[in-house]
Coordinates of C-alpha atoms in Angstrom, one line a residue:
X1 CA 24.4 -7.9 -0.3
X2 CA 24.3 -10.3 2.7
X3 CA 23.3 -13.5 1.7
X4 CA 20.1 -13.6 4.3
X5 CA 18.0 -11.0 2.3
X6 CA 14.6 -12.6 1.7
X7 CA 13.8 -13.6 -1.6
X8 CA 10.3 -13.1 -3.3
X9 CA 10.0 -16.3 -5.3
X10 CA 6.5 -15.8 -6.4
X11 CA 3.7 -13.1 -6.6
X12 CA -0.1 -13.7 -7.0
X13 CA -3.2 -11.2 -7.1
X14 CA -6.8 -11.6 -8.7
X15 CA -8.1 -9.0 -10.5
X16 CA -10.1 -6.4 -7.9
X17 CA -13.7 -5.7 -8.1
X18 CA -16.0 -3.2 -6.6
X19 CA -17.3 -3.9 -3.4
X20 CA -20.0 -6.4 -2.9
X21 CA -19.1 -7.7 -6.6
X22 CA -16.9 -10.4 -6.1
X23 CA -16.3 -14.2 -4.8
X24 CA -16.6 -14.3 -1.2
X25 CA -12.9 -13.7 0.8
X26 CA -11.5 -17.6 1.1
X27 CA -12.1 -18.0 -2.9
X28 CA -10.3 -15.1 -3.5
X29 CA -7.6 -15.4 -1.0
X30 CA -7.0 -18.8 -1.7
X31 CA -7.0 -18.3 -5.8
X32 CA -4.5 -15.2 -4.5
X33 CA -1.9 -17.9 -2.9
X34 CA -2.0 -20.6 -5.7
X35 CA -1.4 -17.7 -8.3
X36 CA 1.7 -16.6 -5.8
X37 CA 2.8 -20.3 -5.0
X38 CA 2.8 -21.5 -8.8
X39 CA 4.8 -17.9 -9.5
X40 CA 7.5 -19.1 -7.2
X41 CA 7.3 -23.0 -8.5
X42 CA 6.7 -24.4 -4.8
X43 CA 3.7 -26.6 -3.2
X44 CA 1.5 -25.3 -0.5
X45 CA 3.5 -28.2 1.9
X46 CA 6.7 -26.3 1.5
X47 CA 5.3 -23.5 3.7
X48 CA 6.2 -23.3 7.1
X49 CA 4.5 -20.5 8.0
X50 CA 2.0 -18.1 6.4
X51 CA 0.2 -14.4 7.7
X52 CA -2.9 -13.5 6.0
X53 CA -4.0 -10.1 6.4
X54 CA -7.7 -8.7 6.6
X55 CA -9.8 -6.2 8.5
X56 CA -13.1 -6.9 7.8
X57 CA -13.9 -10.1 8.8
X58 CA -14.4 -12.7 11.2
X59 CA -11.4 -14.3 13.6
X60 CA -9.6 -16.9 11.4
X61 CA -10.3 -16.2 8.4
X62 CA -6.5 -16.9 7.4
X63 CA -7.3 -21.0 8.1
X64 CA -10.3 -20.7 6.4
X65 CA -8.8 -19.1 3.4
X66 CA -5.4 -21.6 3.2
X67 CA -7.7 -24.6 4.3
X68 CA -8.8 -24.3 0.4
X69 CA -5.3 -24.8 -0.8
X70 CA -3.7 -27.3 1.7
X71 CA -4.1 -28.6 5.9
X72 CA -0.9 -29.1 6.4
X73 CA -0.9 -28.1 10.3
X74 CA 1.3 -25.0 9.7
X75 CA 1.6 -21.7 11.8
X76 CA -1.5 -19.2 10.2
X77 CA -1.0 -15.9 12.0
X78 CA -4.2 -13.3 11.0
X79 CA -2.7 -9.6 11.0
X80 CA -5.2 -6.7 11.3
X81 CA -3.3 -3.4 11.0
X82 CA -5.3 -0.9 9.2
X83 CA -4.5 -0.1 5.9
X84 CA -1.1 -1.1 6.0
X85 CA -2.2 -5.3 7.2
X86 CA -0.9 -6.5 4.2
X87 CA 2.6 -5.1 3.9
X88 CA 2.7 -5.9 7.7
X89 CA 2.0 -10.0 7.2
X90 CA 4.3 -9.3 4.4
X91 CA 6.8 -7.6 7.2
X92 CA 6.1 -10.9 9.3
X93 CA 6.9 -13.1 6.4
X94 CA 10.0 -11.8 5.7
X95 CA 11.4 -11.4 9.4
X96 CA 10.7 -15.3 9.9
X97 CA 13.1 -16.0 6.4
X98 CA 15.8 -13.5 7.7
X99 CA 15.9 -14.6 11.0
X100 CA 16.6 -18.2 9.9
X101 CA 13.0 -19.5 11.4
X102 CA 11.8 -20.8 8.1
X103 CA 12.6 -21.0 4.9
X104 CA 9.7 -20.5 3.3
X105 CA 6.5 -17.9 4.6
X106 CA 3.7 -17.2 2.3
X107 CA 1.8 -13.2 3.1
X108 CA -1.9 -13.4 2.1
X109 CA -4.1 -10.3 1.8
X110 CA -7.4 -10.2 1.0
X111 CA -10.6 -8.2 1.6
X112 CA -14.4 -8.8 1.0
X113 CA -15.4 -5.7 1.1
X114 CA -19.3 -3.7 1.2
X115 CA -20.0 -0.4 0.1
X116 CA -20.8 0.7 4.0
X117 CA -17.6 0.6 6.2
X118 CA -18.8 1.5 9.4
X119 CA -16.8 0.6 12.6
X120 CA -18.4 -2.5 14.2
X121 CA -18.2 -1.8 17.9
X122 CA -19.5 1.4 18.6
X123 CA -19.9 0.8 22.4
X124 CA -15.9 0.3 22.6
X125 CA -13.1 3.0 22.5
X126 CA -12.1 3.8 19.1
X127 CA -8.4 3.5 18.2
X128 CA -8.6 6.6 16.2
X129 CA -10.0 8.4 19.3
X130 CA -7.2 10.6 19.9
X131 CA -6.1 11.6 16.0
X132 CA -10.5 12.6 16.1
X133 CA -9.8 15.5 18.7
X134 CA -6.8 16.4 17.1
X135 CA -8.8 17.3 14.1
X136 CA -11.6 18.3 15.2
X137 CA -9.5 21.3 17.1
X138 CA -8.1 22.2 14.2
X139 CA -11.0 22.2 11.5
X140 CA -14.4 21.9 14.0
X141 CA -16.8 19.4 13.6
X142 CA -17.9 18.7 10.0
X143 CA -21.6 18.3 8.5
X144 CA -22.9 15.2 9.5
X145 CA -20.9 14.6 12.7
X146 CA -17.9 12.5 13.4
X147 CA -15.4 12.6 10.8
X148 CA -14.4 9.6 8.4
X149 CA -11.4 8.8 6.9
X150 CA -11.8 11.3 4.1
X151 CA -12.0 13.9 6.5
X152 CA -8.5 13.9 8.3
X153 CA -7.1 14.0 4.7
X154 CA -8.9 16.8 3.5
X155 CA -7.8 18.8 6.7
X156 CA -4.1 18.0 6.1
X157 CA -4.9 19.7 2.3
X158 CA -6.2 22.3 3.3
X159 CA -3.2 23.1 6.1
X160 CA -0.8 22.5 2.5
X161 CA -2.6 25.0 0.6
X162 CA -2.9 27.5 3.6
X163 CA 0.6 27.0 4.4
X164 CA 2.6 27.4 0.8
X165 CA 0.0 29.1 -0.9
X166 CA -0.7 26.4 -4.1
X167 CA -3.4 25.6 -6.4
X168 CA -5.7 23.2 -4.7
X169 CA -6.7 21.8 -8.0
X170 CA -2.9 20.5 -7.9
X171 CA -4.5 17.7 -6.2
X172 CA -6.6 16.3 -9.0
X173 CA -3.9 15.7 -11.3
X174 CA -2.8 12.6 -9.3
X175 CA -6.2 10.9 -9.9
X176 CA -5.3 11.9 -13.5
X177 CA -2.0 10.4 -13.4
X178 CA -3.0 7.2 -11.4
X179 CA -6.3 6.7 -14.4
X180 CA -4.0 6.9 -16.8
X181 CA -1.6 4.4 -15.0
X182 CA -4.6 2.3 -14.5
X183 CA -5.6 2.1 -18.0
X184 CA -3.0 -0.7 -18.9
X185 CA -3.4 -2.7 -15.8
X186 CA -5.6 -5.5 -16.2
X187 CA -6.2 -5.9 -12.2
X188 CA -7.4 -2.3 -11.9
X189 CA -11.2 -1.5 -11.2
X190 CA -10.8 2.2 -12.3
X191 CA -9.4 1.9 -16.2
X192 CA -11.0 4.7 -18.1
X193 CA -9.4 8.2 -18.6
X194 CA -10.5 11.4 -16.4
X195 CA -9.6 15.0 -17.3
X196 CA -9.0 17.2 -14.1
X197 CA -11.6 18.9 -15.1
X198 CA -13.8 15.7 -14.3
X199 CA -11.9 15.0 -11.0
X200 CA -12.9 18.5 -10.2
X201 CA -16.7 18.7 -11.1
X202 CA -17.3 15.1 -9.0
X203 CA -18.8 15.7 -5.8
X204 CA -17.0 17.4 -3.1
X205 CA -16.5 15.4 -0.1
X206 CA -14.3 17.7 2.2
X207 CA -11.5 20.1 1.8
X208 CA -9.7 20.1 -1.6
X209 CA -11.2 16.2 -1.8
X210 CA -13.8 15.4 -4.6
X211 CA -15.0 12.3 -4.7
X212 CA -12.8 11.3 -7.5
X213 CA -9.9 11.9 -5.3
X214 CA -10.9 9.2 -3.0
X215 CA -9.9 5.4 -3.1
X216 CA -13.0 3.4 -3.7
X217 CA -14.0 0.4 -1.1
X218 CA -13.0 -2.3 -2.9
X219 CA -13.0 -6.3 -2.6
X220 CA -9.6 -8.5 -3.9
X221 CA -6.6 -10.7 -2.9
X222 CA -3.2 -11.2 -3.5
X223 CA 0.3 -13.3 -2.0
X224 CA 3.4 -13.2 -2.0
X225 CA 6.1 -16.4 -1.1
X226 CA 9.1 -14.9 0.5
X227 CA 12.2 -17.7 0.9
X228 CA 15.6 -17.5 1.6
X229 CA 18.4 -17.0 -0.7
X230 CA 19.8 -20.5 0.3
X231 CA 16.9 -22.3 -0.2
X232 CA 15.7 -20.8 -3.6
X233 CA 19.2 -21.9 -4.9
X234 CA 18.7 -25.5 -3.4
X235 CA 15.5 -25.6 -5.0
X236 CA 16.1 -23.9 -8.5
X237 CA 13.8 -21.2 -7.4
X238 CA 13.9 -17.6 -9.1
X239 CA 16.2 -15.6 -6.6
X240 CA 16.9 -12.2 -8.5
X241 CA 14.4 -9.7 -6.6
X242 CA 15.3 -9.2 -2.7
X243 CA 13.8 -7.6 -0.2
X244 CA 16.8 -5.0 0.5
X245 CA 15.4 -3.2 3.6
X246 CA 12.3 -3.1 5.2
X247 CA 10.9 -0.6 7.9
X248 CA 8.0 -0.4 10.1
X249 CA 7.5 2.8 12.2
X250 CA 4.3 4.0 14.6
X251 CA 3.8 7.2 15.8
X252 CA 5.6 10.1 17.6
X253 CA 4.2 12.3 20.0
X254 CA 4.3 14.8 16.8
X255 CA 1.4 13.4 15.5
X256 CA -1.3 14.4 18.2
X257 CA 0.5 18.4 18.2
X258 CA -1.6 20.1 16.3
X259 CA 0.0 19.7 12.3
X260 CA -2.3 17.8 10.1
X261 CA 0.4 16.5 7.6
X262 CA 1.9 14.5 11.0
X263 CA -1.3 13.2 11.8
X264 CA -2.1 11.4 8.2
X265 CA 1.2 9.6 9.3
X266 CA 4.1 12.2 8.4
X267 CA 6.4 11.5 10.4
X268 CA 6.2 7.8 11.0
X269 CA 6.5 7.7 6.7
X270 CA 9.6 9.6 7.0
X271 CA 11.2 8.0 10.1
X272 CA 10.4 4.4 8.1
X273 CA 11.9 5.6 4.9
X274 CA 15.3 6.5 6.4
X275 CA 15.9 3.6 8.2
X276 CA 15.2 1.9 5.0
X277 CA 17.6 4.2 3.1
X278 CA 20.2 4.0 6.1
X279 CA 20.2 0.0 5.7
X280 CA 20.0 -0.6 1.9
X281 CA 22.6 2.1 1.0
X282 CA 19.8 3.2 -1.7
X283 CA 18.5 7.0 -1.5
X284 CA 15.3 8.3 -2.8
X285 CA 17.4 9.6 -5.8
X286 CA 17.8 6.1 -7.2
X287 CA 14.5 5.1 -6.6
X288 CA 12.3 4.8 -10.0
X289 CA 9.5 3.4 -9.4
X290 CA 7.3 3.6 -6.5
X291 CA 4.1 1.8 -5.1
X292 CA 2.6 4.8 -2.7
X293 CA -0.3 4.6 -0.5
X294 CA -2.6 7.2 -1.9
X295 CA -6.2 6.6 -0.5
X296 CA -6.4 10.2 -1.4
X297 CA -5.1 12.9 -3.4
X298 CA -3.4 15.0 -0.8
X299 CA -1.7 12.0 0.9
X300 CA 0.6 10.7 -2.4
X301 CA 0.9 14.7 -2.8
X302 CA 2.3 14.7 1.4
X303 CA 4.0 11.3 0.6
X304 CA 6.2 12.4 -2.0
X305 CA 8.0 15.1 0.6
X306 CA 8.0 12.2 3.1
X307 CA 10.0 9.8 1.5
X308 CA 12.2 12.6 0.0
X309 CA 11.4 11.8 -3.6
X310 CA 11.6 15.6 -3.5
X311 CA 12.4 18.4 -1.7
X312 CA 9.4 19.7 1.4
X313 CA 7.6 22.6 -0.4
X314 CA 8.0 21.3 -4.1
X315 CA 5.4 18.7 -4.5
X316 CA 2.9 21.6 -6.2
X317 CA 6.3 21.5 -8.9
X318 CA 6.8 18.0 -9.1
X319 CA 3.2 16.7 -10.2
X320 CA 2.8 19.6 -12.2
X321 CA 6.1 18.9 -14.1
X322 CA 4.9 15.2 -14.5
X323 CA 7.8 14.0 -12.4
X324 CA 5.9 12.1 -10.9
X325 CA 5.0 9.6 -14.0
X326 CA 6.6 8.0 -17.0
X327 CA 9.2 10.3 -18.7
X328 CA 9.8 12.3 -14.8
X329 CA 12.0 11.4 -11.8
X330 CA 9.5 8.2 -11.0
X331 CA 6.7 6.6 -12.1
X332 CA 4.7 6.6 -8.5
X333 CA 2.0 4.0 -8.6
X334 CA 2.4 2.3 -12.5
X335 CA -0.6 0.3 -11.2
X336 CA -2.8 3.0 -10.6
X337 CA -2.4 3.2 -6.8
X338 CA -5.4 3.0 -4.4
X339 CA -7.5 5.4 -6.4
X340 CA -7.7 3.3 -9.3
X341 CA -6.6 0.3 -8.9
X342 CA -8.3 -0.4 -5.6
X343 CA -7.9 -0.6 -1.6
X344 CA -9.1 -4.4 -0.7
X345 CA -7.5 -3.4 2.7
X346 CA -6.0 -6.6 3.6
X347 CA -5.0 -6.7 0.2
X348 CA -3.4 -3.8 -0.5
X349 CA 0.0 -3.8 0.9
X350 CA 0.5 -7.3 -1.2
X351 CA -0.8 -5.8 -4.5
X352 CA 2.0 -3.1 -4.4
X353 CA 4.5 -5.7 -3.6
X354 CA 3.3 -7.3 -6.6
X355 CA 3.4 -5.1 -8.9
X356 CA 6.5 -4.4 -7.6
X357 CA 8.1 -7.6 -8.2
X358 CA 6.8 -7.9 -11.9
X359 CA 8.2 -4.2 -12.8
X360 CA 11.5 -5.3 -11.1
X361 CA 11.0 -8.6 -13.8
X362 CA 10.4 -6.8 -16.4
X363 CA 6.7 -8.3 -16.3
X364 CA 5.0 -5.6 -15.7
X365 CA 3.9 -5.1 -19.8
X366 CA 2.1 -2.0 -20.6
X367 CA 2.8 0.0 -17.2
X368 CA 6.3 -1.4 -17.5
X369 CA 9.1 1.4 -16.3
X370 CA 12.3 0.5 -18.5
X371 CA 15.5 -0.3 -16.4
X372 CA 14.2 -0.7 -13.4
X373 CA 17.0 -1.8 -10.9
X374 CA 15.3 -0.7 -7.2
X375 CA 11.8 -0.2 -6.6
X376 CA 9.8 1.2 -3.4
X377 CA 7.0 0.5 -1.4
X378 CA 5.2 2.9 1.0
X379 CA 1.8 1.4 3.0
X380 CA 0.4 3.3 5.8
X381 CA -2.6 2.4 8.0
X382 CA -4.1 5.5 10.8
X383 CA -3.6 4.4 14.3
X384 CA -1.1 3.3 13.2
X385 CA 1.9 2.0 11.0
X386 CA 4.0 2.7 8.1
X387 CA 5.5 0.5 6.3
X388 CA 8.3 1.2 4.0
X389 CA 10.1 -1.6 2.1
X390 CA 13.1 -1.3 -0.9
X391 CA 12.8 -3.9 -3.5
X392 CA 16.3 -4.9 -5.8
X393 CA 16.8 -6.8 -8.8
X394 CA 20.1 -8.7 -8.0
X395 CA 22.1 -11.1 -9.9
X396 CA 20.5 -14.6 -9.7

C-alpha cells in the first residue's frame, strides 16, 4: 500500500434526533468535531484545514460551527452537495492529506434540520430541473403537482418491478433489515422492530414506497480527522484504517434517456465504484460490510446491482435470501442506514464513514460484523454526485 493513503485517526458523531428536536447546528457540529478530534488524540490547532458540510443553512456556517472549538485562522471551506455533502468534504479532506497539502484536515457534517424541506428559491432555476421532465415523461404528473424526492424513487421501483417481474413487497424487507440493524445502535432515531407487514400497511407515498420505506428528515452531526500516514507515526497517532480508494463520479448523458434506475444515480454509482475497485485492487466480492445510501427502499435495492455486490437482476434473490445482512454475503448498513438511523444531510456521508471506521476497529459492539478487513461506502446526492470510498484495516 503506498505510504500516502490518508489515515482516519479519529471519528466523532452525536446521536441523531428527529427534526426540530435537537441543539441548534454549531452545538452539534462542534460537539461532532471534539468527539472526532479526541478519537484521533490531536488539538483543534493541529488542523490545517477543515470542510464542513451542510445544506440547510446559512453561508458559513462551517466558521460558526469550528469557532466553538478553536480560531485558529485556518482554511474553513462550506460544501453543499446534496445528499452526498458530507462524504464530499470528507473527499476534500482526504485529497488535501494525499496530495501532501496538509497533514492534518478535519470533515464536518451536520444538519439542523425541520420537518418541511421545501426548496428556498422558488423564483430560481431548479438544479433538478431536467431529472423533473425526465420523470414526469415517463410516469405523468403525480397528485399534488411537482414531484419530491420520493417520487423519482418510486418511479425507478416501479420500472424494476415492470421490467423483471418481482414482488414489490421485496422492497419492505430492507426497512426490516435496516430496524433491526438499528436496534443495537445507540445513534439511531429509528430503534424499534417493524414486521413487513407494518412497512406495508404505513401510508403509501408513491409507487412501491410506503412511508416506512422513506428516510425520515432528521437533525445530527458527525467528523472525521483524516492525516497522513507520516504524520500519524510522528505523532503516535492510530494509523491502522486507510482510506484505500476513493471515487467521485456525476452524471452521464444516460441519466436524462428515459431509464429511471440511471436517473436515481445508476450509472454514476457504478462508474464510482469501479474506479474504486480498479485502484484499491479490492472487488465487491471481498467487501463485507457496507454503508449504502438508502433514502428509500428501492434505491439500496438498485444500489446493490450498482456496486456489483450482486449480479443485475438478482437483488429480488439477495434480500430475500438475507444476503444482504448478518449471516449473508454483507451486512449493508449495520447502522441502520438512512431509514433508521437518519439523513442529517450534511451529516450523513460522515456518519457512514463512522461507523465504518469503528466496524473496521472492532468498535462497532452490538452491530459489530466479525473479521472485518475492508469496508465500503456508497453516498449519492441527485443533481448530482456519487461518492464511493473503500475503507482497510492495515497493519499499524
Amino acid at each position: 500500500m503506498p505510504e500516502n493513503k490518508a489515515v482516519v485517526a479519529g471519528v466523532g458523531m452525536i446521536p441523531f434526533a428527529k427534526a426540530g428536536h435537537s441543539d441548534p447546528y454549531d452545538v452539534m457540529g462542534a460537539e461532532a468535531a471534539r468527539r472526532a478530534l479526541a478519537d484521533a488524540g490531536v488539538e483543534y490547532s493541529a488542523v490545517q484545514q477543515a470542510y464542513t458540510s451542510y445544506i440547510y443553512g446559512d453561508s458559513t456556517g462551517g466558521e460558526r460551527t469550528l469557532y466553538r472549538v478553536g480560531m485558529s485562522g485556518i482554511p474553513i471551506i462550506n460544501v453543499h452537495n446534496n445528499c452526498s455533502s458530507g462524504s464530499t468534504a470528507l473527499f476534500l479532506a482526504r485529497q488535501a492529506v494525499e496530495s501532501g497539502v496538509v497533514d492534518v484536515a478535519l470533515a464536518l457534517g451536520f444538519e439542523q434540520m425541520e420537518a418541511n424541506v421545501e426548496g428556498r428559491w422558488p423564483e430560481r432555476p431548479h438544479p433538478l430541473e431536467e431529472f423533473v421532465k425526465v420523470v414526469l415523461a415517463k410516469q405523468g404528473m403525480p397528485e399534488g403537482g411537482i414531484p419530491g424526492a420520493a417520487f423519482f424513487y418510486g418511479a425507478a421501483g416501479d420500472q424494476y418491478v415492470e421490467e423483471r417481474g418481482i414482488d414489490p413487497s421485496v422492497f419492505a424487507h430492507i426497512t426490516v433489515k435496516n430496524r433491526r440493524h438499528a436496534a443495537n445502535n445507540p445513534y439511531a432515531v429509528f430503534r424499534d422492530p417493524l414486521t413487513v407487514e407494518d412497512v406495508l400497511a404505513s401510508r403509501r407515498i408513491s409507487g412501491p414506497l410506503t412511508k416506512f420505506q422513506c428516510c425520515p428528515p432528521t437533525s445530527g452531526a458527525a467528523a472525521a480527522v483524516v492525516v497522513s500516514k507520516e504524520y500519524a507515526k510522528r505523532h503516535g497517532l492510530r494509523s491502522d484504517v486507510v482510506i484505500a480508494a476513493q471515487a467521485m463520479a456525476t452524471d452521464f448523458p444516460t441519466t436524462f434517456e428515459g431509464d429511471m434506475k440511471r436517473l436515481i444515480s445508476y450509472d454514476m454509482t457504478a462508474g464510482a465504484s469501479k474506479e474504486v475497485y480498479e485502484h484499491s485492487g479490492i472487488g465487491p466480492e471481498d467487501v463485507r460490510v457496507a454503508e449504502l445510501h438508502d433514502c428509500f427502499t428501492t434505491h439500496e435495492f438498485l444500489i446493490y446491482e450498482a456496486l456489483g455486490l450482486t449480479p443485475e437482476g438478482t437483488a429480488e434473490k439477495f434480500v430475500l435470501d438475507g444476503q444482504n445482512t448478518y449471516g449473508g454475503k454483507v451486512v449493508a448498513n449495520p447502522s441502520g442506514g438512512l431509514i433508521a438511523r437518519g439523513h442529517p444531510i450534511g451529516a450523513t456521508g460522515l456518519a457512514q464513514c463512522a461507523e465504518l471506521v469503528w466496524q473496521l476497529r472492532g468498535q462497532a459492539e452490538g452491530r459489530q460484523v466479525e473479521g472485518v478487513t475492508t469496508a465500503l461506502q456508497h453516498n449519492v446526492g441527485l443533481g448530482g454526485a456519487a461518492v464511493v470510498t473503500m475503507y482497510q484495516k492495515v497493519d499499524a
